[in-house]
Coordinates of C-alpha atoms in Angstrom, one line a residue:
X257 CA -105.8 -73.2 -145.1
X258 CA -104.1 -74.7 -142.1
X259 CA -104.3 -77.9 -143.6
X260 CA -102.2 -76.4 -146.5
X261 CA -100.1 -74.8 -144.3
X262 CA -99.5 -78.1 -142.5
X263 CA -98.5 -80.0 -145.8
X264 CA -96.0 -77.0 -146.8
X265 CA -94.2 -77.3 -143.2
X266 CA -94.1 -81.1 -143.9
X267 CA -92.5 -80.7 -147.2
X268 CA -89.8 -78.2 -145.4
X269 CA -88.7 -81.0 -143.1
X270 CA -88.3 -83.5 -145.6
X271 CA -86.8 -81.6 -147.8
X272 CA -84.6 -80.7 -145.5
X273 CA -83.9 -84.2 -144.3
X274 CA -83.2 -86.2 -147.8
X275 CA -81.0 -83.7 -149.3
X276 CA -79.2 -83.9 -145.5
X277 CA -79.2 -87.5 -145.8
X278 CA -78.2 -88.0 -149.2
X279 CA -75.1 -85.4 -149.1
X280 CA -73.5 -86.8 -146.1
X281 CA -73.6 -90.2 -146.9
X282 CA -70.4 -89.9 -149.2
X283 CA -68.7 -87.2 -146.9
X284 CA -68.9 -89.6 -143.6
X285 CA -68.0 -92.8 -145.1
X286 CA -64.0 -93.4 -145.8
X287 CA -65.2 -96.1 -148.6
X288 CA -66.3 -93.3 -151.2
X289 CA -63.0 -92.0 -151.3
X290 CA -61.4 -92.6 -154.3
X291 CA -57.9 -91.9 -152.9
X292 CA -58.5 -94.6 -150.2
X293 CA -59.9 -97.2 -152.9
X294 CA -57.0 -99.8 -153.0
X295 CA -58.4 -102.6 -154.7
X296 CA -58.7 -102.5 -158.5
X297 CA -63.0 -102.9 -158.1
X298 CA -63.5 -100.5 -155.3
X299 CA -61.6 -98.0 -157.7
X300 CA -63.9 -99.0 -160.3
X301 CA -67.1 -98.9 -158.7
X302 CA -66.4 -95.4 -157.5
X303 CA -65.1 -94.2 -161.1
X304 CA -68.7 -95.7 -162.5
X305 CA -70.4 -94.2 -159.4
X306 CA -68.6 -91.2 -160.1
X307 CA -69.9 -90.9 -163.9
X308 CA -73.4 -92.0 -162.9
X309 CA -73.3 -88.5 -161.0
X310 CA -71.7 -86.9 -164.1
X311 CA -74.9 -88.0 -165.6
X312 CA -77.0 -86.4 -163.2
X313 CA -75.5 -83.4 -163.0
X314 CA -75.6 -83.3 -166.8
X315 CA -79.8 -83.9 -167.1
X316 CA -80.1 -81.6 -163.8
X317 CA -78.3 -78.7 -166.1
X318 CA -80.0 -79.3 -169.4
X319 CA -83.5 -81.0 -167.9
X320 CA -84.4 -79.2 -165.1
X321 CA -82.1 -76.0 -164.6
X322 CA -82.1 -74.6 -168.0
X323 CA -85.5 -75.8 -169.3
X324 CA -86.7 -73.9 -166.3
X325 CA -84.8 -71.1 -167.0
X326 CA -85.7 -70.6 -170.6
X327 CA -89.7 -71.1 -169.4
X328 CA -89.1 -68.4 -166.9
X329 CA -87.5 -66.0 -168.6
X330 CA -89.8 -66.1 -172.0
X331 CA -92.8 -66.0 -169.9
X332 CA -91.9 -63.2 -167.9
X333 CA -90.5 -61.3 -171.3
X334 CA -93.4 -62.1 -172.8
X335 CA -95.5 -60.2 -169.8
X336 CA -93.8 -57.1 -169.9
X337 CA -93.7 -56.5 -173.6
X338 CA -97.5 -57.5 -173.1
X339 CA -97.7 -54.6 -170.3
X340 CA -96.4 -52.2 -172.7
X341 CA -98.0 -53.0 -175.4
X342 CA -101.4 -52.4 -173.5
X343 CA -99.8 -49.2 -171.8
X344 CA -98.8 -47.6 -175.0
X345 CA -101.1 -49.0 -177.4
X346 CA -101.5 -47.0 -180.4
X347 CA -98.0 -45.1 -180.0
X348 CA -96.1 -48.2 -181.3
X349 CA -96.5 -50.8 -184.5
X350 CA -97.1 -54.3 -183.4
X351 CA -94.1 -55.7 -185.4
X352 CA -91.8 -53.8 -183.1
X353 CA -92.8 -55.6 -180.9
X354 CA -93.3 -58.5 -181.7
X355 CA -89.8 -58.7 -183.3
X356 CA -88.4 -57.8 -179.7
X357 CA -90.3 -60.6 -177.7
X358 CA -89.1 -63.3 -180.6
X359 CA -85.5 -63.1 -179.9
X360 CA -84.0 -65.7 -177.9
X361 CA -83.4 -63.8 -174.4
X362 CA -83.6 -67.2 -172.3
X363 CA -80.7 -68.4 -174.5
X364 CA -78.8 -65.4 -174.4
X365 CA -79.0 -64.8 -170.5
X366 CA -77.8 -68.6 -170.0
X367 CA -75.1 -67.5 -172.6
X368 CA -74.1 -64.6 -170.4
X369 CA -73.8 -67.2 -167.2
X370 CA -71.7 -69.7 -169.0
X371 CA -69.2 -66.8 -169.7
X372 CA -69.0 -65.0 -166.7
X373 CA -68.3 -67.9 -164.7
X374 CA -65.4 -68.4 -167.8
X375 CA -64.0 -64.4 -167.8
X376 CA -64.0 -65.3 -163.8
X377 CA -62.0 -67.9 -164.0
X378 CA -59.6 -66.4 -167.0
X379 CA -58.9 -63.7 -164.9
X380 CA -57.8 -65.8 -161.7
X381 CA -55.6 -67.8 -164.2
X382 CA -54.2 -64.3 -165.6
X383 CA -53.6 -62.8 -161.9
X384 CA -52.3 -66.5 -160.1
X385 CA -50.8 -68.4 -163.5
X386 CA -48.5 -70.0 -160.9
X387 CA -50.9 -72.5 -160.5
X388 CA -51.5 -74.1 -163.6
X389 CA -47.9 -75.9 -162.8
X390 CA -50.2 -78.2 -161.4
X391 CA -51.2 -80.3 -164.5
X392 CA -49.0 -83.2 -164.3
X393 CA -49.9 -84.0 -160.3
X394 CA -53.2 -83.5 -161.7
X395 CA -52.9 -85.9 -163.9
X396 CA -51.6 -88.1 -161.9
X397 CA -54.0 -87.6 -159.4
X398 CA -57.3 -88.6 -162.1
X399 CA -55.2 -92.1 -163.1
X400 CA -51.6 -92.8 -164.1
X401 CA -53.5 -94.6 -167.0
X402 CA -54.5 -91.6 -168.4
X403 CA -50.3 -90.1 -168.8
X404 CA -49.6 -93.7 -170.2
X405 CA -51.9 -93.3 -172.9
X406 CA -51.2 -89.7 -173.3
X407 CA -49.5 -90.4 -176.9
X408 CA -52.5 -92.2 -178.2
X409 CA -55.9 -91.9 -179.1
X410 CA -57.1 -92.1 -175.8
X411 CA -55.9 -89.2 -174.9
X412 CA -58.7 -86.3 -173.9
X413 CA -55.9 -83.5 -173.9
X414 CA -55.1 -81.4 -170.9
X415 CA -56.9 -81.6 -167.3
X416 CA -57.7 -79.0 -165.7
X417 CA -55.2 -77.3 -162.8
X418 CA -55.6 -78.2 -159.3
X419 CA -56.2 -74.5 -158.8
X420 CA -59.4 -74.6 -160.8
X421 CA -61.1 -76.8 -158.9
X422 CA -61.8 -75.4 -155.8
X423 CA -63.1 -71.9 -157.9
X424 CA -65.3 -74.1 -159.8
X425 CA -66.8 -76.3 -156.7
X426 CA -67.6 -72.9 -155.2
X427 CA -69.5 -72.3 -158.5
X428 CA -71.2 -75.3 -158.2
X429 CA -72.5 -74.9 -154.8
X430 CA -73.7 -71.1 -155.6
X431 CA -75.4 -72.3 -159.0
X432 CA -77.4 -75.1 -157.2
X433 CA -78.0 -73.3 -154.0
X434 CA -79.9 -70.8 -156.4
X435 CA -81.6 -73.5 -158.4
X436 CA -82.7 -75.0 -154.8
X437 CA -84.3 -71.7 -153.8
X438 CA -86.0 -71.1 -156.8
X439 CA -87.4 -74.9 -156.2
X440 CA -88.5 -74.1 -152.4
X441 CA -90.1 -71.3 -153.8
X442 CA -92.2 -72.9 -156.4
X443 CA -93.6 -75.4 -153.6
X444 CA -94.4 -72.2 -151.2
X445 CA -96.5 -70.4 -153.5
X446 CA -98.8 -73.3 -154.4
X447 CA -102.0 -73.1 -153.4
X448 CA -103.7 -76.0 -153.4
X449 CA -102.2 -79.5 -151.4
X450 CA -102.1 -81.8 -154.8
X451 CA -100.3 -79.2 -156.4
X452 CA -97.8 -79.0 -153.3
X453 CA -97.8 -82.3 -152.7
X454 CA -97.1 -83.3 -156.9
X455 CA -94.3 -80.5 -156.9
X456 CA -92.5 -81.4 -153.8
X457 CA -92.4 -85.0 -155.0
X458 CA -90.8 -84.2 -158.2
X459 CA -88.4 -82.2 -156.3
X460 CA -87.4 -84.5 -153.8
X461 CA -87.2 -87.3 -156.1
X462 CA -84.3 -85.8 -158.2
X463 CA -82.7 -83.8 -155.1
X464 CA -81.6 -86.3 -153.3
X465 CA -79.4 -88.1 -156.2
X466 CA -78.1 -84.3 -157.0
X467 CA -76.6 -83.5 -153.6
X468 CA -75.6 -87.3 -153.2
X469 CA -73.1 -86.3 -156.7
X470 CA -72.3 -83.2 -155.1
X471 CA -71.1 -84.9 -151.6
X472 CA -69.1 -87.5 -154.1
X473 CA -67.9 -84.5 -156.0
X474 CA -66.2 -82.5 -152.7
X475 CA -65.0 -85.6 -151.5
X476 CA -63.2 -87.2 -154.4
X477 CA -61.7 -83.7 -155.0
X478 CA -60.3 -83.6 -151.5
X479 CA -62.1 -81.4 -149.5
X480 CA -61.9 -81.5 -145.8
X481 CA -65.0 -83.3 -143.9
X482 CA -65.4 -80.1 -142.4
X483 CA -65.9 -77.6 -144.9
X484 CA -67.8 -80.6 -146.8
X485 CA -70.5 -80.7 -144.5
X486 CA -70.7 -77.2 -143.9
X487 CA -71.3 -77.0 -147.8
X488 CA -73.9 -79.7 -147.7
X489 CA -75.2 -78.0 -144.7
X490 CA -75.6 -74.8 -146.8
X491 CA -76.7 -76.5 -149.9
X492 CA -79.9 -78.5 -147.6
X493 CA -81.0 -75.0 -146.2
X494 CA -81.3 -73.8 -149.8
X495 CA -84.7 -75.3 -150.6
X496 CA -86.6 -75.1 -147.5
X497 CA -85.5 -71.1 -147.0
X498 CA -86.9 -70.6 -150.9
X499 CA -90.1 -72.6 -149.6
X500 CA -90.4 -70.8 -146.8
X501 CA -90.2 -67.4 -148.9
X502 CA -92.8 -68.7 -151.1
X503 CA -94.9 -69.2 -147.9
X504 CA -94.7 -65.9 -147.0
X505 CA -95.3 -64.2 -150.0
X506 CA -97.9 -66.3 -150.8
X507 CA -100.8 -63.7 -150.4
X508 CA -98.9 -61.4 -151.9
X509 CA -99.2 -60.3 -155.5
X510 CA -96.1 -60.8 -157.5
X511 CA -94.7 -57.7 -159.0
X512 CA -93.3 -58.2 -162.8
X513 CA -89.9 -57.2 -162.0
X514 CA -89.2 -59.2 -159.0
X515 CA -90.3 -62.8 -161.3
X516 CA -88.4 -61.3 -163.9
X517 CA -85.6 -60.6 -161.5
X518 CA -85.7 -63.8 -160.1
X519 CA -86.0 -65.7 -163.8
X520 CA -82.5 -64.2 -164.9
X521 CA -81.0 -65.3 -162.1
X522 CA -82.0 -68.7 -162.2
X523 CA -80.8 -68.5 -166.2
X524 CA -77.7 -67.1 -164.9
X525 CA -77.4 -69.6 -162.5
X526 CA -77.6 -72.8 -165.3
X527 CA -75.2 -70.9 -167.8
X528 CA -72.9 -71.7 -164.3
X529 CA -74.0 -75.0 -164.2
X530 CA -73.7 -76.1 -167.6
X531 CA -70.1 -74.2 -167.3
X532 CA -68.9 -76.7 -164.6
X533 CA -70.6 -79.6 -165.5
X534 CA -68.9 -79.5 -168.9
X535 CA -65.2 -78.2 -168.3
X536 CA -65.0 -80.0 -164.9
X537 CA -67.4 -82.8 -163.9
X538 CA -67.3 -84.9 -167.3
X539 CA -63.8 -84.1 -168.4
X540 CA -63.2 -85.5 -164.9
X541 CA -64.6 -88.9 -164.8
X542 CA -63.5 -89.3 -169.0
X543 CA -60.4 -88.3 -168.2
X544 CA -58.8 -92.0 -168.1
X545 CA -59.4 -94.3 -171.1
X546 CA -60.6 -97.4 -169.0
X547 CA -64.0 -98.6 -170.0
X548 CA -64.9 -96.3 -172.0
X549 CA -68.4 -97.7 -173.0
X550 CA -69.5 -98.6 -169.0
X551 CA -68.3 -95.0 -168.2
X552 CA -71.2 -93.9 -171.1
X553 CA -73.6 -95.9 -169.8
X554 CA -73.3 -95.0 -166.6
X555 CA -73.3 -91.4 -167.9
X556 CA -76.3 -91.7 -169.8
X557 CA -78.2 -93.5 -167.1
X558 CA -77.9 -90.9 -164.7
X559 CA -79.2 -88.5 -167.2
X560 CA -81.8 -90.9 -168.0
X561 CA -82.8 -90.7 -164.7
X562 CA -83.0 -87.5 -164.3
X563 CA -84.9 -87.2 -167.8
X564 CA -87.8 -89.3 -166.4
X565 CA -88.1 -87.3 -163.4
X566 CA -88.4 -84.0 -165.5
X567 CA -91.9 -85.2 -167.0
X568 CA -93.5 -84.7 -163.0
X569 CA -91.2 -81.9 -162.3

């Protein structure tokens, strides 16, 4: 037991450590700034890096985050119409239920995420529609290529306001900082070493790239240092407070409605994801009509990547 107890600390630190590591690495170096890229190559590397992220975040949402999800949510479904089956049995046909346990709840809970995070985000526009007068600087900002081309088939329509993405970086954080306790978790209420020892690996080896594209993301963006290490900060505590949890609950029984608490809001929490990673993160880096076909690759590597990792994890 204290040998398992040992192991689980271990995993805490590092953890802790990579996901520290990785994120500031963009945030504390001047050269992964895109605005200070003044050479035609540096500018280029960091658009590529930039979509190789893009890629990550995109398996992370649809790989990890909402396959999770779904399993989650179906299996705890699945338990409590099997609970009341047993309670009740006799006072209610079969096919009720199993009509109710057939309908796509995982889907529909991701659903819900997806649009809250858009009715948000509508409303702010409706309230403060002074700042959508930011599209052209916006424009200009992601590549005066991009408002060159504007009149030809290169063109990928409006950008999103500066005044969107600071809402939706916030929505980011939140949407992985819940995916990362929910991870933590998972490793603290193992309870043998291979299986905390198979599960942390898995989760470290897909963590780090994921907050290294979230430290490019604030920084590219133009975030202050400051507040972009205190989000990384934040972000780095996430796992090893969910594994911590996980440690302390571990003798514990779980009660059906906490899981199935927690399993809608880790679906809520990918219909977020899947929300930014489509309207702001890949609209972003394919915003400009330069290389187009290095810009997929890179894209689909990183979602390679992160498609390899999600057989372990």
């Amino acid at each position: 037991m204290e040998l398992l107890v040992g192991v689980k600390i271990g995993c805490l630190l590092a953890l802790l450590t990579l996901t520290l590591f990785c994120g500031i690495i963009p945030v504390c170096f001047r050269w992964f700034r895109i605005h200070a890229a003044t050479a035609g190559k540096h500018r280029r590397i960091l658009t590529l890096l930039g979509c190789i992220s893009a890629g990550v975040f995109l398996g992370a949402g649809l790989m990890h985050m909402t396959a999770e999800a779904l399993e989650g949510i179906d299996s705890e479904i699945q338990s409590y119409f099997l609970q009341n089956r047993t309670r009740n049995e006799g006072n209610s046909s079969d096919t009720t239920d199993s009509t109710d346990v057939d309908y796509p709840f995982g889907e529909l809970i991701i659903s819900l995420g997806f649009f809250l995070v858009f009715l948000l985000e509508s409303l702010a526009l409706q309230w403060f529609p002074s700042g959508t007068r930011g599209s052209k600087t916006c424009e200009e900002e992601w590549g005066g290529a991009h408002a060159a081309h504007s009149s030809t088939f290169h063109s990928h329509g409006p950008l999103p306001s500066p005044s969107q993405r600071p809402f939706r970086a916030l929505v980011l954080l939140l949407s992985l900082s819940f995916h990362s306790v929910f991870e933590g978790l998972a490793v603290g209420l193992q309870s043998s070493v291979p299986a905390v020892l198979q599960l942390c690996l898995a989760v470290l080896a897909h963590k780090g790239l994921v907050v290294f594209g979230v430290g490019l993301r604030l920084v590219q963006s133009g975030t202050g240092q400051r507040w972009a290490l205190i989000s990384i900060l934040a972000l780095a505590l996430m796992s090893p407070l969910g594994l911590a949890l996980g440690m302390a609950v571990v003798g514990e029984n779980s009660e059906g409605g906490r899981a199935l608490a927690q399993a809608v809001l880790e679906g809520v929490a990918a219909g977020t994801f899947l929300y930014v990673t489509f309207f702001e993160i890949l609209p972003r880096e394919l915003a400009t009509p330069e290389s187009p076909l290095a810009k997929w690759g890179c894209v689909a590597a990183g979602f390679a990547f992160m498609a390899i990792i999600a057989i372990w994890a």
